[in-house]
Coordinates of C-alpha atoms in Angstrom, one line a residue:
G7 CA -94.6 -52.6 59.0
E8 CA -95.8 -53.6 62.5
M9 CA -93.9 -56.3 64.3
N10 CA -95.7 -59.4 65.5
T11 CA -95.1 -62.7 67.3
F12 CA -96.0 -65.9 65.5
N13 CA -96.2 -69.5 66.5
V14 CA -94.3 -72.3 64.8
K15 CA -95.3 -76.0 64.8
L16 CA -93.9 -79.1 63.0
I17 CA -96.1 -82.0 61.8
H18 CA -94.5 -85.2 60.7
C19 CA -95.9 -86.4 57.4
D20 CA -95.7 -89.5 55.2
A21 CA -94.1 -89.7 51.8
K22 CA -97.1 -88.1 50.2
W23 CA -97.4 -85.3 52.8
N24 CA -100.3 -86.7 54.7
P25 CA -100.0 -86.4 58.5
S26 CA -98.3 -89.4 60.0
P27 CA -100.3 -91.6 62.5
I28 CA -97.9 -90.8 65.4
E29 CA -98.0 -88.3 68.3
S30 CA -95.7 -85.3 68.4
F31 CA -93.7 -86.6 71.4
E32 CA -92.7 -89.5 69.2
Y33 CA -90.8 -87.2 66.7
M34 CA -90.1 -84.1 68.8
D35 CA -87.3 -83.6 71.4
G36 CA -88.3 -80.8 73.8
F37 CA -91.1 -78.4 73.1
E38 CA -94.0 -79.1 70.7
E39 CA -94.1 -75.5 69.5
D40 CA -91.9 -72.4 69.2
E41 CA -92.3 -68.7 68.7
L42 CA -91.0 -66.5 65.9
T43 CA -90.0 -63.1 67.2
G44 CA -87.4 -60.4 66.6
G45 CA -88.4 -59.2 63.2
E46 CA -86.3 -56.5 61.6
S47 CA -87.9 -53.4 60.1
S48 CA -87.1 -52.3 56.5
F49 CA -84.8 -49.3 56.1
N50 CA -85.2 -46.5 53.6
T51 CA -87.8 -48.2 51.5
F52 CA -91.1 -46.9 50.0
H53 CA -93.0 -49.9 51.3
D54 CA -92.6 -50.5 55.0
Y55 CA -92.2 -54.1 56.0
V56 CA -90.8 -56.4 58.6
H57 CA -88.3 -59.2 57.7
Y58 CA -88.5 -62.4 59.8
Q59 CA -86.0 -65.2 59.8
Y60 CA -86.4 -68.6 61.4
E61 CA -83.6 -71.2 61.8
F62 CA -84.4 -74.8 62.4
P63 CA -83.5 -77.0 64.3
N64 CA -82.9 -74.9 67.4
E65 CA -83.0 -75.3 71.2
Q66 CA -86.8 -75.1 71.3
L67 CA -87.7 -77.2 68.3
K68 CA -85.8 -80.5 67.5
V69 CA -86.8 -83.6 65.8
T70 CA -85.8 -87.2 66.4
L71 CA -87.1 -88.9 63.2
A72 CA -86.1 -88.6 59.6
G73 CA -88.9 -87.9 57.1
N74 CA -91.2 -85.2 55.9
Y75 CA -92.2 -82.3 58.1
L76 CA -94.7 -79.6 57.5
L77 CA -93.7 -76.3 59.2
V78 CA -96.8 -74.4 60.1
L79 CA -96.6 -70.7 60.9
Y80 CA -99.7 -69.2 62.5
D81 CA -100.8 -66.2 64.5
G82 CA -102.1 -67.2 67.9
E83 CA -104.5 -70.0 66.8
L84 CA -104.0 -72.6 64.1
D85 CA -107.0 -71.3 62.3
N86 CA -105.0 -68.0 61.7
L87 CA -102.6 -69.7 59.3
V88 CA -99.8 -67.4 57.9
L89 CA -97.9 -70.0 55.8
T90 CA -96.7 -73.5 55.5
R91 CA -93.4 -74.9 54.2
R92 CA -92.2 -78.4 53.5
I93 CA -89.0 -79.6 55.2
R94 CA -87.3 -82.9 54.7
V95 CA -84.9 -84.6 57.3
F96 CA -82.7 -87.1 55.7
K97 CA -81.0 -90.3 57.2
P98 CA -78.6 -91.6 54.6
M99 CA -79.2 -95.4 54.4
S100 CA -79.1 -95.9 50.6
I101 CA -77.3 -95.0 47.4
I102 CA -79.4 -93.8 44.5
N103 CA -78.2 -93.9 40.9
G104 CA -80.3 -92.6 38.0
K105 CA -80.5 -91.0 34.6
T106 CA -83.0 -89.4 32.3
T107 CA -83.8 -91.1 29.1
R108 CA -86.3 -91.3 26.2
P109 CA -89.8 -92.5 27.2
G110 CA -90.8 -95.9 26.0
I111 CA -94.0 -94.7 24.4
P112 CA -93.6 -93.2 20.9
K113 CA -96.0 -90.3 21.3
Y114 CA -93.9 -88.9 24.2
I115 CA -90.4 -89.2 22.9
Y116 CA -90.1 -85.6 21.6
Y117 CA -91.8 -83.9 24.5
N118 CA -91.1 -85.9 27.7
Q119 CA -88.2 -87.1 29.9
A120 CA -88.2 -90.5 31.5
I121 CA -86.4 -91.5 34.7
H122 CA -84.5 -94.7 35.3
L123 CA -83.4 -95.5 38.8
E124 CA -81.3 -98.1 40.7
L125 CA -81.5 -98.0 44.5
N126 CA -79.1 -99.8 46.8
I127 CA -80.2 -100.1 50.4
M128 CA -77.5 -100.2 53.1
N129 CA -78.0 -101.6 56.6
Y130 CA -81.7 -101.1 56.6
T131 CA -84.4 -103.8 56.6
I132 CA -87.5 -103.3 54.4
T133 CA -89.9 -106.2 55.0
D134 CA -92.3 -105.6 52.1
P135 CA -90.8 -103.1 49.5
H136 CA -94.0 -103.0 47.5
D137 CA -96.0 -101.7 50.5
N138 CA -93.3 -100.2 52.8
M139 CA -91.1 -98.3 50.3
T140 CA -92.0 -95.2 48.3
V141 CA -90.0 -93.5 45.7
V142 CA -90.9 -89.8 45.0
I143 CA -89.6 -88.0 41.9
E144 CA -90.1 -84.2 41.7
Q145 CA -89.3 -82.1 38.6
N146 CA -87.4 -79.0 39.8
N147 CA -88.5 -79.7 43.4
R148 CA -92.1 -78.9 42.4
W149 CA -94.8 -80.4 44.6
D150 CA -97.2 -80.1 41.6
K151 CA -94.9 -82.1 39.2
V152 CA -94.4 -85.4 41.0
I153 CA -94.4 -89.1 40.5
N154 CA -94.9 -91.2 43.7
N155 CA -96.6 -94.5 42.7
L156 CA -93.7 -96.4 41.0
K157 CA -93.0 -100.0 42.0
P158 CA -89.7 -101.8 41.5
S159 CA -89.3 -103.5 38.1
F160 CA -86.6 -105.8 39.5
I161 CA -85.3 -106.7 42.9
S162 CA -82.0 -108.4 43.5
N163 CA -80.8 -108.7 47.1
E164 CA -80.8 -105.1 48.3
T165 CA -80.8 -103.5 44.8
Y166 CA -84.1 -102.1 43.4
T167 CA -84.3 -101.2 39.7
Y168 CA -87.0 -99.0 38.3
I169 CA -87.2 -99.2 34.5
H170 CA -90.8 -98.6 33.3
Q171 CA -92.5 -98.2 30.0
D172 CA -95.1 -95.9 31.4
G173 CA -95.7 -93.8 34.4
N174 CA -92.1 -92.8 34.9
H175 CA -91.9 -89.8 32.6
F176 CA -92.5 -86.0 32.9
S177 CA -93.4 -83.4 30.3
G178 CA -90.2 -81.6 29.6
G179 CA -91.5 -78.0 29.8
K180 CA -89.3 -75.2 28.5
E181 CA -86.7 -73.1 30.1
F182 CA -88.3 -70.8 32.6
R183 CA -89.1 -67.2 31.8
S184 CA -86.8 -64.9 33.9
L185 CA -87.1 -61.5 35.5
D186 CA -84.2 -59.5 36.9
I187 CA -85.2 -56.5 39.1
R188 CA -82.1 -56.2 41.2
N189 CA -81.1 -52.8 39.8
L190 CA -83.9 -50.2 39.5
N191 CA -81.6 -47.9 37.6
F192 CA -81.1 -50.4 34.8
K193 CA -83.7 -51.9 32.4
S194 CA -82.8 -55.6 32.1
E195 CA -83.8 -57.7 29.1
R196 CA -87.4 -58.3 30.0
I197 CA -88.2 -54.8 31.3
K198 CA -89.9 -52.2 29.1
D199 CA -90.0 -49.3 31.5
I200 CA -89.2 -48.4 35.2
I201 CA -91.1 -45.6 36.8
I202 CA -89.5 -44.6 40.1
G203 CA -92.0 -43.3 42.7
N204 CA -94.1 -44.4 45.6
P205 CA -94.5 -47.2 44.8
N206 CA -92.1 -48.1 42.0
K207 CA -93.7 -49.4 38.8
I208 CA -91.9 -51.9 36.6
I209 CA -93.6 -52.5 33.2
L210 CA -92.5 -55.8 31.5
K211 CA -92.4 -56.5 27.8
K212 CA -95.3 -58.5 26.6
D213 CA -94.9 -62.3 27.0
E214 CA -96.0 -64.6 24.2
F215 CA -97.2 -68.2 23.9
R216 CA -94.2 -70.6 23.4
S217 CA -96.0 -73.8 22.7
Y218 CA -95.1 -73.6 19.0
I219 CA -91.4 -73.3 19.7
N220 CA -89.6 -76.7 19.6
K221 CA -86.4 -75.8 21.6
M222 CA -85.2 -73.0 23.7
E223 CA -81.8 -72.7 25.3
W224 CA -80.7 -70.3 28.1
R225 CA -79.6 -70.5 31.7
D226 CA -82.3 -70.3 34.3
L227 CA -82.9 -71.1 37.9
N228 CA -85.2 -74.0 37.2
G229 CA -88.2 -72.1 38.6
Q230 CA -86.5 -70.8 41.7
F231 CA -86.0 -67.2 42.8
S232 CA -83.4 -65.2 44.7
I233 CA -83.9 -62.0 46.7
S234 CA -81.0 -59.6 46.0
T235 CA -80.3 -56.0 45.2
N236 CA -77.4 -54.0 43.7
G237 CA -76.2 -51.1 45.7
S238 CA -77.4 -52.0 49.2
S239 CA -75.6 -53.9 52.0
N240 CA -78.7 -55.8 53.4
K241 CA -81.1 -57.4 50.9
D242 CA -83.4 -58.5 53.7
T243 CA -84.4 -55.0 54.9
E244 CA -83.2 -52.7 52.1
A245 CA -84.6 -54.4 49.0
E246 CA -87.7 -52.6 47.7
Y247 CA -91.1 -54.0 46.9
N248 CA -92.2 -53.0 43.5
E249 CA -95.4 -53.1 41.4
V250 CA -94.5 -55.4 38.5
Y251 CA -96.9 -55.4 35.5
F252 CA -97.1 -58.7 33.6
S253 CA -98.8 -59.1 30.2
L254 CA -99.4 -62.2 28.0
T255 CA -100.5 -61.9 24.4
S256 CA -103.3 -64.4 23.6
A257 CA -102.2 -66.8 20.9
H258 CA -105.6 -66.3 19.1
N259 CA -106.4 -62.8 20.2
I260 CA -109.3 -64.1 22.3
E261 CA -110.1 -64.8 25.9
Y262 CA -110.1 -68.5 26.5
P263 CA -113.6 -69.4 27.9
D264 CA -112.8 -72.9 29.3
G265 CA -110.2 -71.9 31.9
D266 CA -108.0 -69.2 33.5
I267 CA -104.3 -68.3 33.3
Y268 CA -102.1 -68.0 36.4
I269 CA -98.4 -67.1 37.1
I270 CA -96.6 -69.7 39.0
G271 CA -93.0 -70.3 40.4
A272 CA -91.1 -71.1 43.5
F273 CA -91.7 -67.5 44.6
N274 CA -95.4 -68.3 45.2
N275 CA -94.9 -72.0 46.2
W276 CA -96.2 -73.2 42.8
E277 CA -99.7 -72.5 44.0
I278 CA -102.7 -71.8 41.8
N279 CA -103.8 -68.7 43.7
P280 CA -106.4 -66.0 42.8
N281 CA -103.8 -63.4 43.7
Y282 CA -101.7 -64.6 40.7
K283 CA -104.6 -65.0 38.2
L284 CA -104.4 -62.9 35.0
R285 CA -107.3 -60.8 33.8
Y286 CA -108.2 -60.5 30.1
N287 CA -108.1 -56.9 28.7
V288 CA -110.7 -56.9 25.9
N289 CA -109.4 -53.6 24.5
K290 CA -105.8 -54.8 24.2
N291 CA -106.5 -58.5 23.6
I292 CA -104.0 -59.4 26.3
Y293 CA -103.9 -61.0 29.7
E294 CA -102.6 -58.8 32.5
R295 CA -101.6 -59.0 36.2
M296 CA -99.8 -56.7 38.6
L297 CA -97.7 -58.4 41.3
L298 CA -95.9 -56.8 44.3
L299 CA -92.4 -58.3 44.2
K300 CA -89.3 -57.7 46.2
Q301 CA -86.1 -56.9 44.3
G302 CA -84.3 -60.0 43.0
I303 CA -84.3 -62.6 40.2
Y304 CA -87.5 -64.6 39.5
N305 CA -88.2 -67.5 37.3
Y306 CA -91.9 -68.1 36.3
Y307 CA -94.3 -69.9 34.1
Y308 CA -97.8 -69.2 32.9
T309 CA -100.2 -72.1 33.5
F310 CA -103.7 -72.7 32.2
L311 CA -106.2 -74.1 34.7
R312 CA -109.2 -75.7 32.9
K313 CA -112.5 -75.4 34.6
G314 CA -113.1 -78.3 37.1
E315 CA -109.5 -79.3 37.3
Q316 CA -107.0 -78.8 40.2
I317 CA -103.6 -78.9 38.4
G318 CA -102.6 -76.3 35.8
D319 CA -101.4 -77.2 32.3
T320 CA -98.1 -75.3 31.6
G321 CA -97.7 -77.0 28.3
F322 CA -100.7 -75.2 26.8
I323 CA -98.8 -71.9 27.0
E324 CA -95.1 -72.8 27.5
G325 CA -94.9 -76.0 25.4
D326 CA -92.8 -79.1 26.1
S327 CA -89.5 -80.3 24.8
K328 CA -87.3 -83.4 25.6
E329 CA -84.3 -81.1 25.3
T330 CA -85.2 -78.8 28.3
E331 CA -82.7 -78.8 31.2
N332 CA -84.5 -79.9 34.4
D333 CA -83.4 -81.1 37.8
Y334 CA -85.1 -84.2 39.1
F335 CA -85.1 -84.6 42.9
I336 CA -85.3 -88.3 44.0
Y337 CA -86.5 -89.1 47.5
L338 CA -86.6 -92.6 48.9
Y339 CA -88.9 -93.3 51.9
A340 CA -89.3 -96.5 53.9
K341 CA -91.2 -97.6 57.0
P342 CA -89.0 -98.9 59.8
M343 CA -89.8 -102.5 60.7
G344 CA -93.0 -102.7 62.8
Q345 CA -93.7 -98.9 62.4
S346 CA -96.4 -97.0 60.6
F347 CA -94.5 -93.8 59.6
D348 CA -92.2 -93.1 56.6
E349 CA -88.5 -92.2 57.0
L350 CA -86.5 -90.5 54.3
I351 CA -83.5 -92.8 53.8
G352 CA -82.3 -91.7 50.3
Y353 CA -81.9 -88.5 48.3
T354 CA -80.2 -87.4 45.1
I355 CA -80.6 -84.9 42.2
I356 CA -80.4 -86.0 38.6
N357 CA -80.0 -83.4 35.8
S358 CA -81.5 -84.0 32.4
V359 CA -78.5 -82.5 30.6
K360 CA -75.5 -83.3 32.8
N361 CA -76.2 -86.9 33.7

């Protein structure tokens, strides 16, 4: 791969990831932008690529405020966007206690997980908690599975309790599908065949709909991924990119006319992207997609995007269960007195099984 120089910029955002109404000099210490240089070329791989690594904060790019930051990587001009990543800077000014429980609405009790919270604010003044305080709950740190509109059920001194009958619960999902392609000389559980060549081809066993299965138990990464390889000393530059072939059997042996099916996970930032859309093979009655993936372990879901909608429905294919092990990331934001931006003053993780 050819080395390049990229630009890095940070944008302060509110609790819901909208740009904050403040200037960059109000939250930056030093330069407004930085450069990403010094990529490292791959070694002894079929696919040539350049590995880049960026560490933040650094001498060029420092922030002075807590809160949400959108890291923007671009090539020369902002219009030439390469990628964006969400970063949170935390100022501990609260204690968050919480647990998962059964939803209060009967139709959800077998499929959903509700969140109860108690927040204790320490040495921080919030003038109007209903307007100036925001609690954000993300299932498995997914930006597309979020609750951010809850208001306190009770307030006593500096303690805020959130116990709701509705609006505080998530569909439980199922344990994530997992793919292990660390060792190309060994067919792990989900691999049907490995064809070594230029490029390598990895054929996976057919996936099936799981919405009819009530409960599934196995260890997963809660949707995350890890780049790694067996037998090499440097995963960053020696791990191989491979053509990985996914296939999903249609539950009714037909193509669904009212929407499309996509593969999602942390590895593609949970994005509904045409590059991860499955195509229906009429001759085989299956959905198919080839992805170029670097060696490692991947968790993934299939999601169904109905026509005219923006958020996919994983329950249609994967199903939901109240027994599923999930991590719930709790973020507490507040506006400092007299200010218009959100600071991140509380953070914790609640596990649906271990709490």
